[in-house]
mmCIF file of C-alpha atoms in Angstrom:
data_model
loop_
_atom_site.group_PDB
_atom_site.id
_atom_site.type_symbol
_atom_site.label_atom_id
_atom_site.label_comp_id
_atom_site.label_asym_id
_atom_site.label_seq_id
_atom_site.Cartn_x
_atom_site.Cartn_y
_atom_site.Cartn_z
ATOM 1 C CA SER A 1 -31.746 16.039 24.085
ATOM 2 C CA GLN A 2 -29.325 16.647 21.675
ATOM 3 C CA LYS A 3 -30.185 14.241 18.643
ATOM 4 C CA ILE A 4 -27.825 13.645 14.903
ATOM 5 C CA GLU A 5 -29.784 11.981 12.370
ATOM 6 C CA GLN A 6 -29.135 10.209 9.954
ATOM 7 C CA ASN A 7 -31.843 10.333 6.767
ATOM 8 C CA SER A 8 -32.466 6.976 6.194
ATOM 9 C CA GLU A 9 -30.771 4.078 7.347
ATOM 10 C CA ALA A 10 -30.305 2.921 3.460
ATOM 11 C CA LEU A 11 -30.374 4.706 0.201
ATOM 12 C CA ASN A 12 -31.145 2.688 -3.150
ATOM 13 C CA ILE A 13 -29.122 5.129 -6.117
ATOM 14 C CA GLN A 14 -29.063 3.447 -9.971
ATOM 15 C CA GLU A 15 -24.842 3.557 -11.388
ATOM 16 C CA GLY A 16 -23.934 7.292 -12.512
ATOM 17 C CA LYS A 17 -27.118 8.664 -10.881
ATOM 18 C CA THR A 18 -26.341 11.414 -7.757
ATOM 19 C CA ALA A 19 -27.546 10.770 -4.312
ATOM 20 C CA THR A 20 -28.688 12.998 -1.388
ATOM 21 C CA LEU A 21 -27.726 11.989 2.042
ATOM 22 C CA THR A 22 -28.888 14.291 5.192
ATOM 23 C CA CYS A 23 -28.015 14.837 7.983
ATOM 24 C CA ASN A 24 -30.396 17.200 10.683
ATOM 25 C CA TYR A 25 -28.796 18.194 14.210
ATOM 26 C CA THR A 26 -31.048 18.855 17.282
ATOM 27 C CA ASN A 27 -30.325 21.125 19.854
ATOM 28 C CA TYR A 28 -26.595 21.722 18.651
ATOM 29 C CA SER A 29 -24.832 24.554 18.309
ATOM 30 C CA PRO A 30 -21.779 23.003 16.074
ATOM 31 C CA ALA A 31 -18.695 24.942 14.819
ATOM 32 C CA TYR A 32 -18.005 22.839 12.195
ATOM 33 C CA LEU A 33 -19.802 19.288 10.328
ATOM 34 C CA GLN A 34 -17.568 16.660 9.370
ATOM 35 C CA TRP A 35 -18.310 13.593 7.245
ATOM 36 C CA TYR A 36 -17.001 10.665 7.301
ATOM 37 C CA ARG A 37 -17.520 6.749 5.482
ATOM 38 C CA GLN A 38 -17.109 3.935 6.221
ATOM 39 C CA ASP A 39 -16.319 0.521 4.841
ATOM 40 C CA PRO A 40 -17.985 -3.450 7.171
ATOM 41 C CA GLY A 41 -14.978 -3.666 9.409
ATOM 42 C CA ARG A 42 -13.049 -0.580 9.259
ATOM 43 C CA GLY A 43 -12.411 3.031 10.620
ATOM 44 C CA PRO A 44 -13.777 5.606 9.904
ATOM 45 C CA VAL A 45 -12.521 7.629 7.028
ATOM 46 C CA PHE A 46 -12.589 11.303 7.234
ATOM 47 C CA LEU A 47 -14.193 12.922 3.364
ATOM 48 C CA LEU A 48 -15.072 16.250 4.556
ATOM 49 C CA LEU A 49 -15.729 19.371 7.218
ATOM 50 C CA ILE A 50 -17.332 22.115 6.433
ATOM 51 C CA ARG A 51 -16.887 25.105 8.970
ATOM 52 C CA GLU A 52 -20.470 26.920 9.239
ATOM 53 C CA ASN A 53 -19.588 30.395 7.361
ATOM 54 C CA GLU A 54 -19.395 28.685 5.004
ATOM 55 C CA LYS A 55 -22.373 27.805 2.643
ATOM 56 C CA GLU A 56 -21.165 24.825 1.133
ATOM 57 C CA LYS A 57 -17.841 22.629 0.499
ATOM 58 C CA ARG A 58 -16.276 20.616 -2.523
ATOM 59 C CA LYS A 59 -14.149 17.780 -2.971
ATOM 60 C CA GLU A 60 -14.063 15.723 -6.569
ATOM 61 C CA ARG A 61 -17.181 14.273 -6.665
ATOM 62 C CA LEU A 62 -18.972 14.820 -3.986
ATOM 63 C CA LYS A 63 -20.090 18.527 -2.682
ATOM 64 C CA VAL A 64 -21.210 18.951 1.302
ATOM 65 C CA THR A 65 -23.745 22.095 1.704
ATOM 66 C CA PHE A 66 -24.574 23.844 5.811
ATOM 67 C CA ASP A 67 -27.899 25.474 6.866
ATOM 68 C CA THR A 68 -26.876 26.651 10.141
ATOM 69 C CA THR A 69 -30.441 27.742 10.604
ATOM 70 C CA LEU A 70 -31.894 24.688 9.479
ATOM 71 C CA LYS A 71 -30.070 22.394 11.588
ATOM 72 C CA GLN A 72 -29.126 20.479 8.269
ATOM 73 C CA SER A 73 -26.526 19.103 5.967
ATOM 74 C CA LEU A 74 -26.953 17.491 2.844
ATOM 75 C CA PHE A 75 -24.211 15.320 1.726
ATOM 76 C CA HIS A 76 -24.479 14.530 -2.424
ATOM 77 C CA ILE A 77 -21.897 12.112 -4.186
ATOM 78 C CA THR A 78 -22.150 12.963 -8.620
ATOM 79 C CA ALA A 79 -21.983 10.303 -10.945
ATOM 80 C CA SER A 80 -22.072 8.375 -8.380
ATOM 81 C CA GLN A 81 -19.944 4.432 -8.663
ATOM 82 C CA PRO A 82 -20.773 1.255 -7.412
ATOM 83 C CA ALA A 83 -17.519 1.738 -4.967
ATOM 84 C CA ASP A 84 -19.600 4.739 -2.959
ATOM 85 C CA SER A 85 -21.352 1.575 -1.605
ATOM 86 C CA ALA A 86 -20.899 2.292 1.891
ATOM 87 C CA THR A 87 -22.225 4.049 5.321
ATOM 88 C CA TYR A 88 -21.816 7.057 5.224
ATOM 89 C CA LEU A 89 -21.323 8.750 8.951
ATOM 90 C CA CYS A 90 -22.019 12.995 8.792
ATOM 91 C CA ALA A 91 -20.755 13.989 12.833
ATOM 92 C CA LEU A 92 -19.813 17.440 14.969
ATOM 93 C CA ASN A 93 -18.341 18.628 17.875
ATOM 94 C CA PRO A 94 -20.571 18.532 20.923
ATOM 95 C CA SER A 95 -18.746 21.677 22.287
ATOM 96 C CA SER A 96 -18.947 25.320 21.269
ATOM 97 C CA GLY A 97 -15.811 25.866 22.987
ATOM 98 C CA GLY A 98 -12.370 25.031 22.151
ATOM 99 C CA GLY A 99 -11.082 21.517 23.577
ATOM 100 C CA ALA A 100 -10.207 18.021 22.321
ATOM 101 C CA ASP A 101 -13.253 17.118 22.348
ATOM 102 C CA GLY A 102 -14.137 13.729 20.749
ATOM 103 C CA LEU A 103 -16.778 13.975 18.085
ATOM 104 C CA THR A 104 -20.314 13.104 17.813
ATOM 105 C CA PHE A 105 -21.320 10.108 14.900
ATOM 106 C CA GLY A 106 -25.342 10.601 13.916
ATOM 107 C CA LYS A 107 -25.736 6.647 13.240
ATOM 108 C CA GLY A 108 -25.360 6.757 9.498
ATOM 109 C CA THR A 109 -26.436 6.321 6.491
ATOM 110 C CA HIS A 110 -26.104 2.529 4.179
ATOM 111 C CA LEU A 111 -25.243 3.786 0.427
ATOM 112 C CA ILE A 112 -26.321 1.146 -2.466
ATOM 113 C CA ILE A 113 -24.634 2.257 -5.716
ATOM 114 C CA GLN A 114 -26.613 0.128 -8.530
ATOM 115 C CA PRO A 115 -24.906 -0.447 -11.610
ATOM 116 C CA GLY B 25 -0.009 10.265 6.293
ATOM 117 C CA ALA B 26 -2.220 10.468 9.894
ATOM 118 C CA VAL B 27 -1.773 6.577 9.593
ATOM 119 C CA VAL B 28 -3.409 5.186 13.208
ATOM 120 C CA SER B 29 -2.588 1.212 13.790
ATOM 121 C CA GLN B 30 -5.219 -0.483 15.378
ATOM 122 C CA HIS B 31 -3.739 -3.601 17.250
ATOM 123 C CA PRO B 32 -6.095 -6.784 16.435
ATOM 124 C CA SER B 33 -8.160 -6.969 14.604
ATOM 125 C CA ARG B 34 -10.107 -9.599 16.211
ATOM 126 C CA VAL B 35 -9.871 -10.923 19.669
ATOM 127 C CA ILE B 36 -12.361 -13.520 21.276
ATOM 128 C CA CYS B 37 -12.072 -14.415 25.074
ATOM 129 C CA LYS B 38 -14.101 -16.181 27.409
ATOM 130 C CA SER B 39 -15.722 -14.165 29.377
ATOM 131 C CA GLY B 40 -14.369 -13.217 32.778
ATOM 132 C CA THR B 41 -10.455 -12.295 31.402
ATOM 133 C CA SER B 42 -9.101 -8.878 30.629
ATOM 134 C CA VAL B 43 -9.000 -8.672 26.739
ATOM 135 C CA LYS B 44 -6.074 -5.200 26.121
ATOM 136 C CA ILE B 45 -6.265 -3.478 22.713
ATOM 137 C CA GLU B 46 -3.378 -0.503 21.078
ATOM 138 C CA CYS B 47 -4.210 2.110 18.651
ATOM 139 C CA ARG B 48 -0.889 3.039 17.998
ATOM 140 C CA SER B 49 -0.324 7.063 15.173
ATOM 141 C CA LEU B 50 2.065 5.792 12.590
ATOM 142 C CA ASP B 51 3.654 8.272 11.400
ATOM 143 C CA PHE B 52 2.892 11.658 13.705
ATOM 144 C CA GLN B 53 2.563 12.353 17.811
ATOM 145 C CA ALA B 54 -1.075 12.732 18.885
ATOM 146 C CA THR B 55 -1.772 14.166 22.094
ATOM 147 C CA THR B 56 -5.175 12.924 22.377
ATOM 148 C CA MET B 57 -6.256 9.545 21.059
ATOM 149 C CA PHE B 58 -9.703 8.462 21.602
ATOM 150 C CA TRP B 59 -12.040 5.781 21.983
ATOM 151 C CA TYR B 60 -14.988 4.234 20.295
ATOM 152 C CA ARG B 61 -17.623 1.400 21.214
ATOM 153 C CA GLN B 62 -20.026 0.659 17.408
ATOM 154 C CA PHE B 63 -22.771 -1.943 17.744
ATOM 155 C CA PRO B 64 -23.934 -3.544 14.409
ATOM 156 C CA LYS B 65 -25.925 -0.994 12.390
ATOM 157 C CA GLN B 66 -25.581 1.510 15.960
ATOM 158 C CA SER B 67 -23.141 5.369 15.498
ATOM 159 C CA LEU B 68 -20.079 5.362 16.731
ATOM 160 C CA MET B 69 -19.855 6.483 20.481
ATOM 161 C CA LEU B 70 -17.516 8.399 22.030
ATOM 162 C CA MET B 71 -16.559 6.284 25.466
ATOM 163 C CA ALA B 72 -13.718 7.425 26.522
ATOM 164 C CA THR B 73 -9.995 10.079 25.540
ATOM 165 C CA SER B 74 -7.032 9.768 26.270
ATOM 166 C CA ASN B 75 -4.751 11.912 27.285
ATOM 167 C CA GLU B 76 -0.715 11.278 27.389
ATOM 168 C CA GLY B 77 0.658 11.444 30.355
ATOM 169 C CA SER B 78 -2.379 11.921 31.822
ATOM 170 C CA LYS B 79 -6.323 10.130 33.578
ATOM 171 C CA ALA B 80 -8.478 10.266 30.764
ATOM 172 C CA THR B 81 -12.227 11.560 30.364
ATOM 173 C CA TYR B 82 -14.598 9.274 30.840
ATOM 174 C CA GLU B 83 -18.115 10.171 29.416
ATOM 175 C CA GLN B 84 -20.569 9.492 31.595
ATOM 176 C CA GLY B 85 -22.043 5.905 31.550
ATOM 177 C CA VAL B 86 -19.048 4.510 30.884
ATOM 178 C CA GLU B 87 -17.034 2.432 33.934
ATOM 179 C CA LYS B 88 -13.500 3.744 34.347
ATOM 180 C CA ASP B 89 -12.459 0.851 36.638
ATOM 181 C CA LYS B 90 -13.846 -0.944 33.423
ATOM 182 C CA PHE B 91 -11.819 -0.325 30.168
ATOM 183 C CA LEU B 92 -9.457 0.605 31.774
ATOM 184 C CA ILE B 93 -7.075 3.084 29.247
ATOM 185 C CA ASN B 94 -3.187 3.966 29.262
ATOM 186 C CA HIS B 95 -1.228 6.911 26.927
ATOM 187 C CA ALA B 96 1.339 6.592 28.451
ATOM 188 C CA SER B 97 3.374 7.538 25.538
ATOM 189 C CA LEU B 98 2.853 10.063 22.358
ATOM 190 C CA THR B 99 2.627 7.786 20.055
ATOM 191 C CA LEU B 100 0.237 4.653 21.445
ATOM 192 C CA SER B 101 -2.788 4.475 24.297
ATOM 193 C CA THR B 102 -4.782 1.261 25.021
ATOM 194 C CA LEU B 103 -8.193 0.198 26.424
ATOM 195 C CA THR B 104 -7.933 -2.564 27.883
ATOM 196 C CA VAL B 105 -11.526 -4.419 28.975
ATOM 197 C CA THR B 106 -11.255 -6.290 32.568
ATOM 198 C CA SER B 107 -13.663 -8.919 33.298
ATOM 199 C CA ALA B 108 -15.260 -9.166 30.208
ATOM 200 C CA HIS B 109 -18.706 -10.176 29.471
ATOM 201 C CA PRO B 110 -20.703 -11.076 26.554
ATOM 202 C CA GLU B 111 -22.511 -7.576 26.408
ATOM 203 C CA ASP B 112 -19.190 -5.633 26.348
ATOM 204 C CA SER B 113 -19.210 -7.976 22.938
ATOM 205 C CA SER B 114 -18.644 -5.150 20.165
ATOM 206 C CA PHE B 115 -16.688 -2.925 18.121
ATOM 207 C CA TYR B 116 -13.629 -0.728 19.127
ATOM 208 C CA ILE B 117 -12.470 2.070 17.404
ATOM 209 C CA CYS B 118 -9.984 4.328 18.405
ATOM 210 C CA SER B 119 -8.662 7.273 16.918
ATOM 211 C CA ALA B 120 -6.074 9.966 17.018
ATOM 212 C CA LYS B 121 -5.935 13.740 15.906
ATOM 213 C CA PRO B 122 -2.965 14.601 14.335
ATOM 214 C CA SER B 123 -2.948 18.422 15.318
ATOM 215 C CA ARG B 124 -4.580 20.290 17.507
ATOM 216 C CA GLY B 125 -7.339 22.208 16.256
ATOM 217 C CA THR B 126 -10.106 21.509 17.567
ATOM 218 C CA SER B 127 -11.560 20.930 13.924
ATOM 219 C CA SER B 128 -8.808 18.335 12.853
ATOM 220 C CA PRO B 129 -10.496 15.276 11.443
ATOM 221 C CA LEU B 130 -9.917 12.385 13.640
ATOM 222 C CA HIS B 131 -8.444 9.539 11.826
ATOM 223 C CA PHE B 132 -9.367 5.850 12.468
ATOM 224 C CA GLY B 133 -7.560 2.137 13.123
ATOM 225 C CA ASN B 134 -9.179 0.205 11.366
ATOM 226 C CA GLY B 135 -10.713 -1.175 14.880
ATOM 227 C CA THR B 136 -10.912 -4.111 16.853
ATOM 228 C CA ARG B 137 -13.434 -6.626 16.871
ATOM 229 C CA LEU B 138 -14.998 -8.451 20.539
ATOM 230 C CA THR B 139 -16.602 -11.435 20.749
ATOM 231 C CA VAL B 140 -16.174 -12.096 24.695
ATOM 232 C CA THR B 141 -17.966 -16.300 25.165
#
């Protein structure tokens, strides 16, 4: 069956360190993968998209990698800050072809940055 | 840009009544909108794809007669939970893409917390 697994339900990181979140998928062949941030009681907010032919993508303190052989994406936040505390979701389009299908999401990792 | 507004943010209703949730794209046109449901500590689950001017496409296991979707214009989709029951209590979130490309990110509303008593 198809699965998207994010490494842990919660992750505690000390301020200033790099937080690394993992997203593994099974029985998908996504052309791209996306990462979102969700704060309590709010809708998700898009952060980064990485395509299957891209190894790495960066945006300010964020970095995403995508390994289609391992079927894994890593999401890094460098110089983490308490304001980075949130739930981070990975998502992919389950359809290998075109179309406007909605994304399938992992459960998310609740990241807590401790001062 | 690409703002999605969802209303109401919270609603409490009695069992057996119907509730309508509105989703508007404020600064772009959305031919397709998506409705998700999220239970506590669970992932967002896609319920249906709302297509402007045509019938919605429902995911497996989602009752189309219970969750009525109307996408009457390029900026408005509504989800009506009919004959609500306590098990329908959840966080409902809509989203839309400002462009047709399949890799375009989704822009989400801030969700509606539905509590059925």
